[in-house]
PDB file of C-alpha atoms and ligand atoms in Angstrom:
ATOM      1  CA  MET A   1       0.000   0.000   0.000  1.00  0.00           C
ATOM      2  CA  GLN A   2       1.264   3.463  -0.901  1.00  0.00           C
ATOM      3  CA  LYS A   3       1.868   5.645   2.147  1.00  0.00           C
ATOM      4  CA  ASN A   4       2.189   9.341   2.925  1.00  0.00           C
ATOM      5  CA  ILE A   5      -0.461  10.390   0.428  1.00  0.00           C
ATOM      6  CA  VAL A   6      -2.128  13.744   1.055  1.00  0.00           C
ATOM      7  CA  GLY A   7      -5.849  14.009   0.435  1.00  0.00           C
ATOM      8  CA  VAL A   8      -6.786  17.335  -1.142  1.00  0.00           C
ATOM      9  CA  VAL A   9     -10.539  17.757  -0.913  1.00  0.00           C
ATOM     10  CA  MET A  10     -12.689  20.719  -1.917  1.00  0.00           C
ATOM     11  CA  GLY A  11     -16.370  21.480  -1.625  1.00  0.00           C
ATOM     12  CA  SER A  12     -16.857  22.541  -5.234  1.00  0.00           C
ATOM     13  CA  ASP A  13     -15.062  22.755  -8.550  1.00  0.00           C
ATOM     14  CA  SER A  14     -15.142  26.532  -8.014  1.00  0.00           C
ATOM     15  CA  ASP A  15     -12.516  25.998  -5.264  1.00  0.00           C
ATOM     16  CA  TRP A  16     -10.033  24.329  -7.611  1.00  0.00           C
ATOM     17  CA  GLU A  17      -8.228  27.439  -8.788  1.00  0.00           C
ATOM     18  CA  VAL A  18      -7.131  28.061  -5.179  1.00  0.00           C
ATOM     19  CA  MET A  19      -6.729  24.428  -4.119  1.00  0.00           C
ATOM     20  CA  ARG A  20      -4.473  23.495  -7.008  1.00  0.00           C
ATOM     21  CA  LYS A  21      -1.704  25.446  -5.232  1.00  0.00           C
ATOM     22  CA  ALA A  22      -1.665  22.759  -2.529  1.00  0.00           C
ATOM     23  CA  VAL A  23      -1.492  20.021  -5.148  1.00  0.00           C
ATOM     24  CA  ASP A  24       1.267  21.803  -7.086  1.00  0.00           C
ATOM     25  CA  ILE A  25       3.572  22.271  -4.085  1.00  0.00           C
ATOM     26  CA  LEU A  26       3.013  18.693  -2.877  1.00  0.00           C
ATOM     27  CA  THR A  27       3.788  17.414  -6.366  1.00  0.00           C
ATOM     28  CA  GLU A  28       6.965  19.523  -6.366  1.00  0.00           C
ATOM     29  CA  PHE A  29       7.988  17.631  -3.196  1.00  0.00           C
ATOM     30  CA  ASN A  30       7.148  14.267  -4.817  1.00  0.00           C
ATOM     31  CA  ILE A  31       4.267  13.718  -2.411  1.00  0.00           C
ATOM     32  CA  ALA A  32       1.363  11.812  -3.909  1.00  0.00           C
ATOM     33  CA  THR A  33      -2.063  13.439  -3.720  1.00  0.00           C
ATOM     34  CA  GLU A  34      -5.612  12.208  -3.928  1.00  0.00           C
ATOM     35  CA  VAL A  35      -7.733  15.083  -5.246  1.00  0.00           C
ATOM     36  CA  ARG A  36     -11.512  15.017  -4.760  1.00  0.00           C
ATOM     37  CA  ILE A  37     -14.593  17.228  -4.847  1.00  0.00           C
ATOM     38  CA  ILE A  38     -16.699  16.262  -1.846  1.00  0.00           C
ATOM     39  CA  SER A  39     -19.224  18.534  -0.160  1.00  0.00           C
ATOM     40  CA  ALA A  40     -20.141  18.410   3.528  1.00  0.00           C
ATOM     41  CA  HIS A  41     -23.650  19.579   2.623  1.00  0.00           C
ATOM     42  CA  ARG A  42     -24.289  18.289  -0.874  1.00  0.00           C
ATOM     43  CA  THR A  43     -22.603  14.869  -0.591  1.00  0.00           C
ATOM     44  CA  PRO A  44     -22.455  14.224   3.179  1.00  0.00           C
ATOM     45  CA  HIS A  45     -22.296  10.432   2.808  1.00  0.00           C
ATOM     46  CA  GLU A  46     -19.225  10.649   0.576  1.00  0.00           C
ATOM     47  CA  ALA A  47     -17.608  12.996   3.113  1.00  0.00           C
ATOM     48  CA  ALA A  48     -18.122  10.441   5.883  1.00  0.00           C
ATOM     49  CA  THR A  49     -16.928   7.499   3.792  1.00  0.00           C
ATOM     50  CA  TYR A  50     -13.919   9.386   2.453  1.00  0.00           C
ATOM     51  CA  ALA A  51     -12.642  10.475   5.860  1.00  0.00           C
ATOM     52  CA  SER A  52     -13.367   7.276   7.740  1.00  0.00           C
ATOM     53  CA  SER A  53     -11.425   5.207   5.177  1.00  0.00           C
ATOM     54  CA  ALA A  54      -8.590   7.727   4.648  1.00  0.00           C
ATOM     55  CA  GLN A  55      -6.096   6.185   7.047  1.00  0.00           C
ATOM     56  CA  GLU A  56      -6.414   2.699   5.595  1.00  0.00           C
ATOM     57  CA  ARG A  57      -5.783   4.144   2.094  1.00  0.00           C
ATOM     58  CA  GLY A  58      -2.394   5.443   3.308  1.00  0.00           C
ATOM     59  CA  LEU A  59      -3.217   9.103   3.749  1.00  0.00           C
ATOM     60  CA  ALA A  60      -0.982  11.059   6.132  1.00  0.00           C
ATOM     61  CA  ALA A  61      -3.074  14.233   6.197  1.00  0.00           C
ATOM     62  CA  ILE A  62      -6.087  15.844   4.559  1.00  0.00           C
ATOM     63  CA  VAL A  63      -6.170  19.364   3.141  1.00  0.00           C
ATOM     64  CA  ALA A  64      -9.778  20.529   2.880  1.00  0.00           C
ATOM     65  CA  GLY A  65     -10.867  23.737   1.162  1.00  0.00           C
ATOM     66  CA  ALA A  66     -14.364  25.181   1.221  1.00  0.00           C
ATOM     67  CA  GLY A  67     -16.124  28.507   1.068  1.00  0.00           C
ATOM     68  CA  ARG A  68     -19.135  30.154   2.735  1.00  0.00           C
ATOM     69  CA  ALA A  69     -20.587  28.044   5.621  1.00  0.00           C
ATOM     70  CA  ALA A  70     -17.513  25.857   5.298  1.00  0.00           C
ATOM     71  CA  HIS A  71     -18.101  22.726   7.316  1.00  0.00           C
ATOM     72  CA  LEU A  72     -16.048  20.370   5.160  1.00  0.00           C
ATOM     73  CA  PRO A  73     -12.786  20.270   7.192  1.00  0.00           C
ATOM     74  CA  GLY A  74     -14.649  19.910  10.488  1.00  0.00           C
ATOM     75  CA  VAL A  75     -16.862  17.138   9.171  1.00  0.00           C
ATOM     76  CA  LEU A  76     -13.872  15.262   7.707  1.00  0.00           C
ATOM     77  CA  ALA A  77     -11.952  15.715  10.977  1.00  0.00           C
ATOM     78  CA  SER A  78     -14.848  14.234  12.903  1.00  0.00           C
ATOM     79  CA  TYR A  79     -14.484  10.959  10.955  1.00  0.00           C
ATOM     80  CA  THR A  80     -10.698  10.511  11.163  1.00  0.00           C
ATOM     81  CA  LEU A  81      -7.762  10.906  13.526  1.00  0.00           C
ATOM     82  CA  LEU A  82      -5.598  12.167  10.645  1.00  0.00           C
ATOM     83  CA  PRO A  83      -4.591  15.836  10.795  1.00  0.00           C
ATOM     84  CA  VAL A  84      -7.020  17.953   8.778  1.00  0.00           C
ATOM     85  CA  ILE A  85      -5.807  21.284   7.390  1.00  0.00           C
ATOM     86  CA  GLY A  86      -8.568  23.703   6.456  1.00  0.00           C
ATOM     87  CA  VAL A  87      -8.366  26.301   3.696  1.00  0.00           C
ATOM     88  CA  PRO A  88     -11.108  28.937   3.852  1.00  0.00           C
ATOM     89  CA  ILE A  89     -11.951  29.914   0.289  1.00  0.00           C
ATOM     90  CA  SER A  90     -12.760  33.523  -0.597  1.00  0.00           C
ATOM     91  CA  GLY A  91     -15.800  34.485  -2.607  1.00  0.00           C
ATOM     92  CA  GLY A  92     -19.402  35.128  -1.708  1.00  0.00           C
ATOM     93  CA  PRO A  93     -20.698  38.267   0.021  1.00  0.00           C
ATOM     94  CA  LEU A  94     -18.385  37.861   3.047  1.00  0.00           C
ATOM     95  CA  SER A  95     -15.191  37.354   0.991  1.00  0.00           C
ATOM     96  CA  GLY A  96     -14.121  34.194   2.822  1.00  0.00           C
ATOM     97  CA  THR A  97     -14.383  35.534   6.387  1.00  0.00           C
ATOM     98  CA  ASP A  98     -17.430  33.286   6.850  1.00  0.00           C
ATOM     99  CA  ALA A  99     -15.380  30.226   5.871  1.00  0.00           C
ATOM    100  CA  LEU A 100     -12.431  31.371   8.016  1.00  0.00           C
ATOM    101  CA  TYR A 101     -14.569  31.671  11.145  1.00  0.00           C
ATOM    102  CA  ALA A 102     -16.329  28.372  10.443  1.00  0.00           C
ATOM    103  CA  MET A 103     -12.977  26.564  10.309  1.00  0.00           C
ATOM    104  CA  VAL A 104     -10.950  28.371  12.954  1.00  0.00           C
ATOM    105  CA  GLN A 105     -13.760  28.357  15.529  1.00  0.00           C
ATOM    106  CA  MET A 106     -14.084  24.585  15.796  1.00  0.00           C
ATOM    107  CA  PRO A 107     -15.421  23.734  19.251  1.00  0.00           C
ATOM    108  CA  PRO A 108     -13.027  21.937  21.637  1.00  0.00           C
ATOM    109  CA  GLY A 109     -12.487  18.260  20.879  1.00  0.00           C
ATOM    110  CA  VAL A 110     -12.083  17.978  17.113  1.00  0.00           C
ATOM    111  CA  PRO A 111      -9.423  20.405  15.862  1.00  0.00           C
ATOM    112  CA  VAL A 112      -8.843  21.694  12.334  1.00  0.00           C
ATOM    113  CA  ALA A 113      -5.529  23.411  11.519  1.00  0.00           C
ATOM    114  CA  THR A 114      -6.836  26.502   9.744  1.00  0.00           C
ATOM    115  CA  MET A 115      -4.803  28.372   7.152  1.00  0.00           C
ATOM    116  CA  ALA A 116      -5.326  31.938   5.883  1.00  0.00           C
ATOM    117  CA  ILE A 117      -8.128  32.709   3.424  1.00  0.00           C
ATOM    118  CA  ASP A 118      -7.084  31.085   0.127  1.00  0.00           C
ATOM    119  CA  GLY A 119      -3.927  29.804   1.866  1.00  0.00           C
ATOM    120  CA  ALA A 120      -3.709  26.567  -0.091  1.00  0.00           C
ATOM    121  CA  LEU A 121       0.039  26.860  -0.678  1.00  0.00           C
ATOM    122  CA  ASN A 122       0.679  26.965   3.077  1.00  0.00           C
ATOM    123  CA  ALA A 123      -1.729  24.065   3.537  1.00  0.00           C
ATOM    124  CA  GLY A 124       0.402  22.005   1.156  1.00  0.00           C
ATOM    125  CA  LEU A 125       3.557  23.057   2.998  1.00  0.00           C
ATOM    126  CA  PHE A 126       1.972  22.199   6.344  1.00  0.00           C
ATOM    127  CA  ALA A 127       1.044  18.739   5.090  1.00  0.00           C
ATOM    128  CA  ALA A 128       4.612  18.329   3.805  1.00  0.00           C
ATOM    129  CA  SER A 129       5.931  19.283   7.272  1.00  0.00           C
ATOM    130  CA  ILE A 130       3.822  16.534   8.824  1.00  0.00           C
ATOM    131  CA  ILE A 131       5.315  14.007   6.403  1.00  0.00           C
ATOM    132  CA  ALA A 132       8.836  15.430   6.853  1.00  0.00           C
ATOM    133  CA  GLY A 133       8.784  14.123  10.427  1.00  0.00           C
ATOM    134  CA  THR A 134       9.155  10.578   9.105  1.00  0.00           C
ATOM    135  CA  ASP A 135      10.471  11.082   5.554  1.00  0.00           C
ATOM    136  CA  PRO A 136      14.007  12.553   5.239  1.00  0.00           C
ATOM    137  CA  ALA A 137      13.616  13.213   1.490  1.00  0.00           C
ATOM    138  CA  VAL A 138      10.637  15.470   2.158  1.00  0.00           C
ATOM    139  CA  ALA A 139      12.511  17.132   5.045  1.00  0.00           C
ATOM    140  CA  ASN A 140      15.412  17.881   2.651  1.00  0.00           C
ATOM    141  CA  ALA A 141      13.015  19.275   0.050  1.00  0.00           C
ATOM    142  CA  LEU A 142      11.407  21.543   2.640  1.00  0.00           C
ATOM    143  CA  ASN A 143      14.785  22.783   3.848  1.00  0.00           C
ATOM    144  CA  ALA A 144      15.817  23.519   0.258  1.00  0.00           C
ATOM    145  CA  TYR A 145      12.528  25.380  -0.294  1.00  0.00           C
ATOM    146  CA  ARG A 146      13.197  27.572   2.757  1.00  0.00           C
ATOM    147  CA  ASP A 147      16.845  28.147   1.790  1.00  0.00           C
ATOM    148  CA  ASN A 148      15.659  29.294  -1.614  1.00  0.00           C
ATOM    149  CA  MET A 149      13.158  31.698  -0.057  1.00  0.00           C
ATOM    150  CA  ALA A 150      15.829  33.100   2.258  1.00  0.00           C
ATOM    151  CA  ALA A 151      18.220  33.615  -0.679  1.00  0.00           C
ATOM    152  CA  LYS A 152      15.530  35.623  -2.523  1.00  0.00           C
ATOM    153  CA  VAL A 153      14.920  37.873   0.492  1.00  0.00           C
ATOM    154  CA  ARG A 154      18.668  38.513   0.888  1.00  0.00           C
ATOM    155  CA  GLN A 155      18.889  39.322  -2.815  1.00  0.00           C
ATOM    156  CA  LYS A 156      16.031  41.840  -2.523  1.00  0.00           C
ATOM    157  CA  ASP A 157      17.632  43.402   0.554  1.00  0.00           C
ATOM    158  CA  ALA A 158      20.978  43.738  -1.251  1.00  0.00           C
ATOM    159  CA  LEU A 159      19.215  45.390  -4.197  1.00  0.00           C
ATOM    160  CA  LEU A 160      17.403  47.841  -1.904  1.00  0.00           C
ATOM    161  CA  GLN A 161      20.635  48.772  -0.137  1.00  0.00           C
ATOM    162  CA  GLN A 162      22.199  49.378  -3.539  1.00  0.00           C
ATOM    163  CA  GLN A 163      19.278  51.587  -4.676  1.00  0.00           C
ATOM    164  CA  LEU A 164      19.542  53.584  -1.450  1.00  0.00           C
ATOM    165  CA  GLY A 165      23.278  53.938  -1.935  1.00  0.00           C
ATOM    166  CA  ARG A 166      23.984  52.374   1.447  1.00  0.00           C
ATOM    167  CA  CYS A 167      26.395  49.665   0.533  1.00  0.00           C
TER     168      CYS A 167
HETATM  169  C1  RP5 B 201     -18.893  25.725  -0.751  1.00  0.00           C
HETATM  170  O1  RP5 B 201     -19.674  26.690  -1.351  1.00  0.00           O
HETATM  171  C2  RP5 B 201     -17.833  25.377  -1.755  1.00  0.00           C
HETATM  172  O2  RP5 B 201     -16.683  24.942  -1.093  1.00  0.00           O
HETATM  173  C3  RP5 B 201     -17.610  26.653  -2.517  1.00  0.00           C
HETATM  174  O3  RP5 B 201     -16.513  27.392  -1.991  1.00  0.00           O
HETATM  175  C4  RP5 B 201     -18.904  27.431  -2.263  1.00  0.00           C
HETATM  176  C5  RP5 B 201     -19.687  27.690  -3.521  1.00  0.00           C
HETATM  177  O4  RP5 B 201     -19.895  26.488  -4.203  1.00  0.00           O
HETATM  178  P1  RP5 B 201     -20.481  26.486  -5.685  1.00  0.00           P
HETATM  179  O5  RP5 B 201     -21.828  27.123  -5.607  1.00  0.00           O
HETATM  180  O6  RP5 B 201     -19.515  27.277  -6.527  1.00  0.00           O
HETATM  181  O7  RP5 B 201     -20.540  25.032  -6.108  1.00  0.00           O
HETATM  182  O8  RP5 B 201     -19.618  24.611  -0.378  1.00  0.00           O
END
């Protein structure tokens, strides 16, 4: 059985444009993904079946994105002990704040690790961090990713100092 798969689940195809960022970064780290559209409200039975069988399919974590009254991550979390990472999706009259509050305000007992509104990239990175604890190749990839980010910041700082004539 394949292990360390990340489930990337979204409530609607309209969430895909945001959620693909999680899939892209996980793919960059050679982490397999299982990508599904499952709705807590429109397909509740699939949500229950998906989450309750996730561990036996080899999933290490679930990234769940949804907008509006976004119950998907909480519902999935209630059916599995796997870490569930919620991504509130923007859109609708409340611009994603509704989804953010729905995810971050989970009542005590069944936690969801909530990212920023549309924070699918960080959700992918967070899932990779979970896997990095047991997979040195993923840990190396994450370290390289951070080194690369740091190099870019230093480069921008050097450029700014140059423009200001302070170097
Ligand atoms: C949520 O409602 C979905 O996650 C999506 O963000 C939002 C709107 O869904 P659609 O009407 O675009 O299918 O359940």
